[in-house]
């Protein structure tokens, strides 16, 4: 039977320094709430159960977690008496029994599954508690890891540390793996006789050692255990996430980024091989880019499926529900929403295409607009294959244009156009001989008159 693992995610922070109406752990990194990043890492490290301990904004926090893990267990820590007290808010989850317990902070969103797996591996190898440590640039404020001969003796909180202990640069990241069998007996012995009068989870280390149990620390890189307490730290963590994602795109996925630092990805962006992304492109959630597609500069893309060999932008805005089939093209200053472009269809300049379908190889002329909204309801425009829509056409939905139809420039199309037909819906042109010259002479005379008066 697979080894069981319960992850307890502490999310009861007040987050006062965020100066926000929302719970801190709901603030997003790469478009995903921090607590969801942590839960995803716990899940990838093999947690079959997830327990979330929340405080402020409790319902919103658990609702966010359950978008990914409907089975997440929820505990509320009514009052904050320290990290051990927070873990014990999930006592009922621990009592169910498990092999490994992971304790994680929901405000540390970059923690990697590999690191959590290493902590679990340490338990499997026979330790009873494994603490994840790191070496920060400035250790002040963190619990220090006191080691001897590769064993962890104690964690000393900054406020309780002696000068000698403060000189130690190996610090507690906050993530701890504990033997599921022994955890409760240890946690129940933790008291609050310390500088902050809190129940410190970190005291578990000394208690376990007193009982002759084995305790170790492993080291993680500082970036992955960076915590978020304010918006500046949130931005710093976002920057780290983005730079890791760009590196993955280039090194592992075979994507060309011409100016990597100017490209923003979402937590779920999917990129095919040989995609090229020019500078200043933003990916919101829900975007897939197929092999060999090119995203030109200054494009903003959300909720779009971009097939192989598609060209987007420069200055394109693809919104939710856009599907671009292979070889199609959306050019500059075009906006699409809930719209499908068939294979090799072209939408090259200055258009809005919403709630629409455009068939294969159809060419949509510059400035074409689908008038999809009547002030109350949205309506669909359906254009067949091999059609031609002249520039500056307004398609007043609901309306359809059949396969191979041709729509004259400047038309306002309010009725369906049959396949193969030519539709022209505009005033017929009249030319009046000599009238242009007459108007010009009259205007010049008026201007001269005005100059005399002045
Ligand atoms: C904690 C560790 C410290 C470590 C540091 C890393 C303890 C006692 N100390 O210190 O060794 O170096 O994290 O950042 O564990 N929380 C609750 N309920 C509570 C108290 C805390 O949910 O009653 C949550 C907080 O929201 C936060 C996390 O636990 O996400 C850590 O709590 P915090 O008070 O920030 O601990 P630190 O003093 O930073
Ligand atoms: Ca903290």
Coordinates of C-alpha atoms and ligand atoms in Angstrom, one line a residue:
X1 CA 0.0 0.0 0.0
X2 CA 1.3 3.5 -0.8
X3 CA 2.6 5.4 2.1
X4 CA -0.1 7.9 3.3
X5 CA 0.6 11.6 3.8
X6 CA -1.5 14.3 5.5
X7 CA -0.5 17.9 4.7
X8 CA -1.5 20.5 7.2
X9 CA -1.5 24.0 5.6
X10 CA -1.4 26.9 8.1
X11 CA -3.4 29.8 6.7
X12 CA -4.6 31.6 9.8
X13 CA -2.3 34.6 9.4
X14 CA -3.8 38.0 10.0
X15 CA -1.8 39.4 7.2
X16 CA -2.2 43.0 8.6
X17 CA 0.9 44.1 6.7
X18 CA -0.8 43.4 3.4
X19 CA -3.3 46.2 4.2
X20 CA -6.0 44.3 2.4
X21 CA -9.6 43.5 2.8
X22 CA -8.8 39.9 1.7
X23 CA -7.0 37.2 3.6
X24 CA -3.3 37.3 2.8
X25 CA -3.1 33.7 1.4
X26 CA -5.7 34.6 -1.2
X27 CA -3.4 37.1 -2.8
X28 CA -2.2 35.7 -6.1
X29 CA 1.2 34.7 -7.6
X30 CA 1.0 34.1 -11.3
X31 CA -2.8 34.5 -11.1
X32 CA -3.2 31.7 -8.5
X33 CA -3.9 32.3 -4.8
X34 CA -0.8 31.6 -2.7
X35 CA -2.6 28.9 -0.7
X36 CA -3.4 27.0 -3.9
X37 CA 0.3 27.0 -4.9
X38 CA 1.1 25.4 -1.5
X39 CA -1.7 22.9 -1.7
X40 CA -0.6 22.0 -5.3
X41 CA 3.0 21.4 -4.1
X42 CA 1.7 19.2 -1.2
X43 CA -0.5 17.2 -3.6
X44 CA 2.4 16.7 -6.0
X45 CA 4.6 15.4 -3.1
X46 CA 2.0 12.7 -2.6
X47 CA -0.4 14.0 0.0
X48 CA -3.5 11.9 -0.1
X49 CA -5.1 14.3 2.4
X50 CA -4.9 18.1 2.8
X51 CA -6.1 19.9 5.9
X52 CA -6.3 23.7 5.8
X53 CA -6.2 25.7 9.1
X54 CA -7.6 29.2 8.5
X55 CA -8.7 32.2 10.5
X56 CA -9.8 35.5 8.9
X57 CA -11.9 35.1 5.8
X58 CA -12.1 31.4 6.5
X59 CA -14.9 30.5 4.0
X60 CA -13.2 32.2 1.1
X61 CA -9.9 30.5 1.9
X62 CA -11.3 27.0 2.0
X63 CA -13.5 27.7 -1.1
X64 CA -10.3 28.6 -3.0
X65 CA -8.6 25.4 -1.9
X66 CA -11.5 23.3 -2.9
X67 CA -11.4 24.5 -6.5
X68 CA -8.5 22.1 -6.8
X69 CA -9.1 19.7 -3.9
X70 CA -12.8 19.2 -3.2
X71 CA -11.8 16.7 -0.4
X72 CA -9.7 19.3 1.5
X73 CA -10.5 19.2 5.2
X74 CA -11.1 22.5 6.9
X75 CA -10.3 23.7 10.4
X76 CA -10.7 27.1 11.9
X77 CA -8.2 28.4 14.4
X78 CA -10.4 30.9 16.3
X79 CA -7.6 32.5 18.2
X80 CA -3.9 32.6 17.3
X81 CA -1.8 31.1 20.0
X82 CA 1.2 30.0 17.8
X83 CA 2.2 27.6 15.1
X84 CA 1.8 24.4 17.3
X85 CA -1.7 25.6 18.4
X86 CA -2.5 26.1 14.7
X87 CA -1.4 22.6 13.8
X88 CA -3.5 21.2 16.7
X89 CA -6.6 22.9 15.3
X90 CA -6.4 20.1 12.9
X91 CA -6.2 17.5 15.7
X92 CA -9.1 15.5 14.3
X93 CA -7.3 15.1 11.0
X94 CA -4.2 13.8 12.7
X95 CA -6.2 11.4 14.8
X96 CA -7.5 9.7 11.7
X97 CA -3.9 8.3 11.4
X98 CA -1.4 8.6 8.6
X99 CA 2.2 7.7 7.9
X100 CA 3.7 11.2 7.2
X101 CA 2.6 14.6 8.2
X102 CA 3.8 17.7 6.4
X103 CA 3.2 21.1 8.0
X104 CA 3.3 24.0 5.5
X105 CA 2.8 27.8 5.6
X106 CA 0.2 29.1 3.1
X107 CA 2.2 32.3 2.7
X108 CA 5.3 30.5 1.3
X109 CA 4.0 29.7 -2.2
X110 CA 7.2 28.7 -4.0
X111 CA 7.9 25.6 -2.0
X112 CA 8.8 22.8 -4.4
X113 CA 7.3 19.3 -4.4
X114 CA 10.8 17.9 -4.7
X115 CA 11.8 19.5 -1.4
X116 CA 8.7 18.1 0.3
X117 CA 9.4 14.7 -1.1
X118 CA 13.0 14.9 0.3
X119 CA 11.5 15.6 3.7
X120 CA 9.2 12.6 3.4
X121 CA 12.1 10.5 2.2
X122 CA 13.9 11.4 5.4
X123 CA 11.0 10.0 7.4
X124 CA 11.0 6.9 5.4
X125 CA 14.7 6.5 6.1
X126 CA 13.8 6.5 9.8
X127 CA 13.8 10.1 11.2
X128 CA 10.8 11.1 13.3
X129 CA 10.9 14.8 12.5
X130 CA 12.6 16.4 9.5
X131 CA 12.8 20.2 9.4
X132 CA 13.4 22.1 6.2
X133 CA 16.1 24.7 6.7
X134 CA 17.7 27.4 4.5
X135 CA 20.4 30.1 4.7
X136 CA 18.8 33.5 4.3
X137 CA 20.9 36.6 3.5
X138 CA 19.8 38.0 6.8
X139 CA 18.9 35.4 9.4
X140 CA 17.4 37.9 11.9
X141 CA 13.8 37.1 12.8
X142 CA 14.0 33.4 11.9
X143 CA 14.3 30.4 14.1
X144 CA 17.9 29.1 14.2
X145 CA 18.7 25.4 13.6
X146 CA 21.0 24.1 16.3
X147 CA 22.8 21.0 14.9
X148 CA 25.4 18.5 16.1
X149 CA 26.9 15.7 14.0
X150 CA 24.2 15.9 11.4
X151 CA 21.4 15.7 13.9
X152 CA 19.1 18.6 14.8
X153 CA 19.1 19.4 18.5
X154 CA 16.7 22.3 18.7
X155 CA 15.2 25.3 16.9
X156 CA 15.7 28.5 18.8
X157 CA 13.3 31.3 17.9
X158 CA 15.0 34.7 17.3
X159 CA 13.4 36.3 20.3
X160 CA 14.7 33.5 22.6
X161 CA 18.1 33.1 21.1
X162 CA 21.5 33.9 22.8
X163 CA 24.1 36.0 20.9
X164 CA 26.0 32.8 20.0
X165 CA 22.8 31.2 18.6
X166 CA 22.0 34.3 16.7
X167 CA 25.3 34.0 14.8
X168 CA 24.0 30.7 13.2
X169 CA 22.9 31.3 9.6
X170 CA 21.0 28.0 9.1
X171 CA 17.4 28.8 9.7
X172 CA 14.0 27.2 10.0
X173 CA 11.9 27.7 6.8
X174 CA 8.8 26.7 8.7
X175 CA 8.1 23.5 6.8
X176 CA 8.3 20.3 8.9
X177 CA 7.7 16.7 8.3
X178 CA 6.6 14.5 11.2
X179 CA 6.0 10.9 11.8
X180 CA 2.2 10.5 11.7
X181 CA 2.4 7.9 14.4
X182 CA 4.3 10.0 16.9
X183 CA 3.1 13.6 16.0
X184 CA 0.3 13.9 18.5
X185 CA 2.3 12.7 21.5
X186 CA 4.9 15.3 20.7
X187 CA 2.6 18.2 19.9
X188 CA 0.6 17.7 23.1
X189 CA 3.7 18.3 25.2
X190 CA 4.4 21.7 23.7
X191 CA 4.0 24.6 26.1
X192 CA 4.1 28.4 25.8
X193 CA 6.8 29.3 28.2
X194 CA 8.8 31.6 25.9
X195 CA 9.4 35.2 24.9
X196 CA 6.2 35.4 22.8
X197 CA 4.0 33.3 25.1
X198 CA 3.1 31.2 22.1
X199 CA 2.9 27.5 21.4
X200 CA 5.8 27.1 19.1
X201 CA 5.8 24.2 16.6
X202 CA 9.5 24.4 16.7
X203 CA 9.6 23.1 20.3
X204 CA 8.6 19.7 18.8
X205 CA 12.3 19.2 18.0
X206 CA 13.6 19.3 21.6
X207 CA 10.7 17.3 22.9
X208 CA 11.3 14.5 20.3
X209 CA 15.0 14.4 21.2
X210 CA 14.1 14.1 24.9
X211 CA 12.1 11.0 23.9
X212 CA 15.1 9.6 22.1
X213 CA 13.6 10.2 18.7
X214 CA 15.6 11.0 15.6
X215 CA 15.4 14.6 14.2
X216 CA 17.2 16.0 11.1
X217 CA 17.2 19.1 9.0
X218 CA 17.5 19.2 5.3
X219 CA 18.4 22.4 3.3
X220 CA 16.3 24.1 0.7
X221 CA 17.2 27.1 -1.4
X222 CA 16.3 30.4 0.0
X223 CA 14.1 31.5 -2.9
X224 CA 11.7 28.6 -2.5
X225 CA 10.9 29.2 1.1
X226 CA 10.5 33.0 0.8
X227 CA 7.5 34.1 2.8
X228 CA 5.1 36.9 1.9
X229 CA 4.1 39.5 4.6
X230 CA 3.5 42.6 2.5
X231 CA 2.9 43.6 -1.1
X232 CA 6.6 44.2 -1.8
X233 CA 7.4 40.6 -0.8
X234 CA 4.5 39.5 -2.9
X235 CA 6.0 41.2 -5.9
X236 CA 9.4 39.7 -5.1
X237 CA 7.9 36.2 -5.0
X238 CA 6.0 36.9 -8.2
X239 CA 9.3 38.0 -9.9
X240 CA 11.0 34.7 -8.7
X241 CA 8.1 32.6 -10.0
X242 CA 8.2 34.4 -13.4
X243 CA 11.9 34.0 -13.8
X244 CA 11.7 30.3 -13.0
X245 CA 8.8 29.9 -15.5
X246 CA 10.7 31.7 -18.2
X247 CA 13.7 29.5 -17.7
X248 CA 11.6 26.4 -17.9
X249 CA 10.1 27.7 -21.1
X250 CA 13.5 28.2 -22.7
X251 CA 15.5 25.3 -21.2
X252 CA 12.9 22.6 -21.0
X253 CA 10.2 23.5 -23.5
X254 CA 12.2 24.8 -26.4
X255 CA 10.5 28.2 -26.5
X256 CA 12.3 31.4 -27.7
X257 CA 11.8 34.5 -25.6
X258 CA 13.5 37.5 -27.2
X259 CA 13.3 39.6 -24.1
X260 CA 12.4 37.1 -21.3
X261 CA 12.0 39.7 -18.5
X262 CA 9.2 41.5 -20.3
X263 CA 7.0 38.4 -20.7
X264 CA 4.5 37.6 -17.9
X265 CA 3.1 34.0 -17.7
X266 CA 0.2 32.6 -15.8
X267 CA 0.4 29.6 -13.4
X268 CA -1.2 27.4 -16.1
X269 CA 0.3 28.7 -19.4
X270 CA 1.0 25.7 -21.7
X271 CA 3.7 26.3 -24.4
X272 CA 4.5 24.1 -27.3
X273 CA 8.0 23.5 -28.9
X274 CA 9.4 26.2 -31.1
X275 CA 6.9 28.9 -29.9
X276 CA 8.4 32.3 -30.3
X277 CA 7.3 35.1 -27.9
X278 CA 8.4 38.6 -28.7
X279 CA 8.8 41.3 -26.0
X280 CA 6.0 42.7 -23.7
X281 CA 3.5 39.9 -23.9
X282 CA 1.1 39.1 -21.0
X283 CA -0.5 35.7 -20.5
X284 CA -3.5 35.5 -18.2
X285 CA -5.0 32.2 -17.1
X286 CA -6.2 29.5 -19.4
X287 CA -3.8 29.9 -22.4
X288 CA -2.4 27.1 -24.6
X289 CA 0.0 27.9 -27.4
X290 CA 0.7 25.2 -30.0
X291 CA 4.0 24.3 -31.6
X292 CA 5.6 26.9 -33.8
X293 CA 3.1 29.7 -33.1
X294 CA 4.5 33.2 -32.9
X295 CA 3.2 35.7 -30.4
X296 CA 4.3 39.2 -31.5
X297 CA 5.1 42.1 -29.2
X298 CA 2.6 43.7 -26.9
X299 CA -0.1 41.1 -27.1
X300 CA -2.5 40.3 -24.1
X301 CA -3.9 36.8 -24.0
X302 CA -6.4 35.2 -21.7
X303 CA -8.4 32.0 -21.9
X304 CA -7.3 31.2 -25.5
X305 CA -6.4 28.1 -27.4
X306 CA -3.7 28.9 -30.0
X307 CA -3.0 26.1 -32.4
X308 CA 0.3 25.3 -34.0
X309 CA 1.7 27.7 -36.6
X310 CA -0.7 30.5 -35.6
X311 CA 0.5 34.2 -35.7
X312 CA -0.8 36.6 -33.1
X313 CA -0.2 40.3 -32.8
X314 CA 1.6 42.6 -32.5
X315 CA -0.9 44.4 -30.3
X316 CA -3.5 41.7 -30.3
X317 CA -5.9 41.1 -27.4
X318 CA -7.3 37.6 -27.2
X319 CA -10.0 37.1 -24.6
X320 CA -11.8 34.2 -22.9
X321 CA -13.0 31.6 -25.3
X322 CA -10.8 32.4 -28.3
X323 CA -9.8 29.4 -30.4
X324 CA -7.4 29.9 -33.2
X325 CA -7.1 26.9 -35.5
X326 CA -3.9 25.9 -37.2
X327 CA -2.3 28.5 -39.5
X328 CA -4.8 31.2 -38.7
X329 CA -3.7 34.8 -38.0
X330 CA -4.9 37.6 -35.7
X331 CA -3.0 40.8 -36.5
X332 CA -2.5 44.2 -35.0
X333 CA -5.1 46.0 -32.9
X334 CA -7.6 43.1 -33.1
X335 CA -9.7 41.9 -30.2
X336 CA -11.4 38.5 -30.0
X337 CA -13.7 37.0 -27.4
X338 CA -15.5 33.7 -27.5
X339 CA -14.5 33.3 -31.1
X340 CA -13.2 30.6 -33.3
X341 CA -11.0 31.2 -36.3
X342 CA -10.8 28.2 -38.7
X343 CA -7.6 26.9 -40.3
X344 CA -5.7 29.6 -42.2
X345 CA -8.4 32.2 -41.5
X346 CA -7.1 35.8 -41.4
X347 CA -8.1 38.6 -39.2
X348 CA -5.3 41.0 -39.9
X349 CA -6.1 44.5 -38.8
X350 CA -8.2 46.6 -36.4
X351 CA -11.2 44.3 -35.7
X352 CA -13.5 43.2 -32.9
X353 CA -14.7 39.6 -33.3
X354 CA -16.9 38.4 -30.4
X355 CA -19.3 35.5 -30.0
X356 CA -18.4 34.4 -33.6
X357 CA -17.2 31.6 -35.7
X358 CA -15.1 32.2 -38.8
X359 CA -14.6 29.4 -41.3
X360 CA -11.4 28.0 -42.7
X361 CA -9.4 30.3 -45.1
X362 CA -11.9 33.1 -44.7
X363 CA -10.4 36.6 -44.9
X364 CA -11.8 39.3 -42.6
X365 CA -11.0 42.8 -43.8
X366 CA -9.6 45.6 -41.8
X367 CA -11.9 47.2 -39.3
X368 CA -14.6 44.5 -39.3
X369 CA -16.8 44.5 -36.2
X370 CA -19.2 41.9 -35.0
X371 CA -22.0 43.8 -33.3
X372 CA -22.7 41.0 -30.8
X373 CA -24.4 43.0 -28.1
X374 CA -27.8 44.6 -28.3
X375 CA -27.7 46.3 -24.9
X376 CA -29.3 43.3 -23.2
X377 CA -28.2 40.1 -24.9
X378 CA -25.2 38.7 -26.7
X379 CA -25.7 37.2 -30.2
X380 CA -23.6 35.0 -32.5
X381 CA -22.1 35.7 -35.9
X382 CA -21.3 32.7 -38.0
X383 CA -19.1 33.0 -41.1
X384 CA -18.5 30.0 -43.3
X385 CA -15.3 28.8 -45.0
X386 CA -13.6 30.6 -48.0
X387 CA -15.6 33.8 -47.5
X388 CA -14.4 37.3 -47.9
X389 CA -15.5 40.1 -45.6
X390 CA -14.7 43.5 -47.0
X391 CA -13.0 46.1 -44.8
X392 CA -15.1 48.1 -42.4
X393 CA -18.0 45.7 -42.3
X394 CA -20.4 45.7 -39.4
X395 CA -22.0 42.3 -38.8
X396 CA -25.1 42.8 -36.7
X397 CA -25.7 39.6 -34.9
X398 CA -27.4 37.2 -34.9
X399 CA -26.3 36.8 -38.5
X400 CA -24.6 34.4 -40.8
X401 CA -22.5 34.5 -43.9
X402 CA -22.3 31.3 -46.0
X403 CA -19.3 29.5 -47.4
X404 CA -17.6 31.3 -50.2
X405 CA -19.8 34.5 -49.8
X406 CA -18.4 37.9 -50.5
X407 CA -19.3 41.0 -48.5
X408 CA -18.7 44.4 -50.0
X409 CA -16.5 46.9 -48.1
X410 CA -18.3 49.2 -45.7
X411 CA -21.4 47.0 -45.4
X412 CA -23.7 46.8 -42.4
X413 CA -24.9 43.2 -42.6
X414 CA -28.2 42.7 -40.8
X415 CA -29.5 39.7 -42.8
X416 CA -28.0 36.3 -43.5
X417 CA -25.9 36.1 -46.6
X418 CA -26.3 32.8 -48.5
X419 CA -23.3 30.7 -49.6
X420 CA -21.6 32.0 -52.7
X421 CA -23.6 35.3 -52.7
X422 CA -22.3 38.9 -52.9
X423 CA -23.8 41.2 -50.2
X424 CA -23.5 44.9 -50.4
X425 CA -25.3 46.9 -47.8
X426 CA -24.4 50.5 -48.1
X427 CA -25.6 53.7 -49.9
X428 CA -24.8 53.7 -53.7
X429 CA -22.1 56.2 -54.8
X430 CA -23.1 59.3 -56.8
X431 CA -20.6 61.5 -58.7
X432 CA -21.7 65.1 -59.5
X433 CA -19.7 66.7 -62.3
X434 CA -17.9 70.0 -61.4
X435 CA -19.5 70.1 -58.0
X436 CA -16.1 69.6 -56.2
X437 CA -14.5 72.6 -57.9
X438 CA -17.5 74.8 -57.1
X439 CA -17.3 73.8 -53.4
X440 CA -13.6 74.6 -53.2
X441 CA -14.1 78.0 -54.8
X442 CA -16.9 78.9 -52.4
X443 CA -14.7 77.9 -49.4
X444 CA -11.7 79.9 -50.5
X445 CA -13.9 83.0 -51.0
X446 CA -15.3 82.6 -47.5
X447 CA -11.8 82.4 -46.1
X448 CA -10.7 85.6 -47.9
X449 CA -13.7 87.5 -46.7
X450 CA -12.9 86.5 -43.1
X451 CA -9.3 87.8 -43.5
X452 CA -10.5 91.2 -44.7
X453 CA -12.8 91.6 -41.7
X454 CA -9.9 90.8 -39.3
Ligands
LIG1 C1 8.0 30.8 12.2 C2 8.9 29.8 12.9 C3 10.4 30.2 12.7 C4 10.7 30.2 11.2 C5 9.7 31.1 10.5 C6 9.9 31.0 9.0 C7 7.6 29.0 14.8 C8 7.4 29.1 16.3 N1 8.5 29.8 14.3 O1 8.2 32.0 12.8 O2 11.2 29.2 13.3 O3 12.0 30.6 11.0 O4 8.3 30.8 10.8 O5 9.1 32.0 8.4 O6 6.9 28.2 14.2 N2 0.1 30.8 12.1 C9 -1.1 30.4 12.3 N3 -1.6 30.4 13.5 C10 -0.9 30.9 14.6 C11 0.4 31.3 14.3 C12 0.9 31.3 13.1 O7 -1.8 30.0 11.4 O8 -1.4 30.9 15.7 C13 0.7 30.7 10.7 C14 0.9 32.1 10.1 O9 -0.2 32.6 9.4 C15 2.1 31.9 9.3 C16 2.9 30.8 9.9 O10 1.9 30.1 10.7 O11 1.8 31.6 8.0 C17 4.1 31.2 10.7 O12 3.7 32.0 11.8 P1 4.5 33.3 12.2 O13 3.8 33.9 13.4 O14 4.7 34.2 11.1 O15 5.9 32.6 12.7 P2 7.3 33.3 12.6 O16 7.5 34.1 13.8 O17 7.5 33.9 11.3
LIG2 CA1 6.4 34.7 9.4

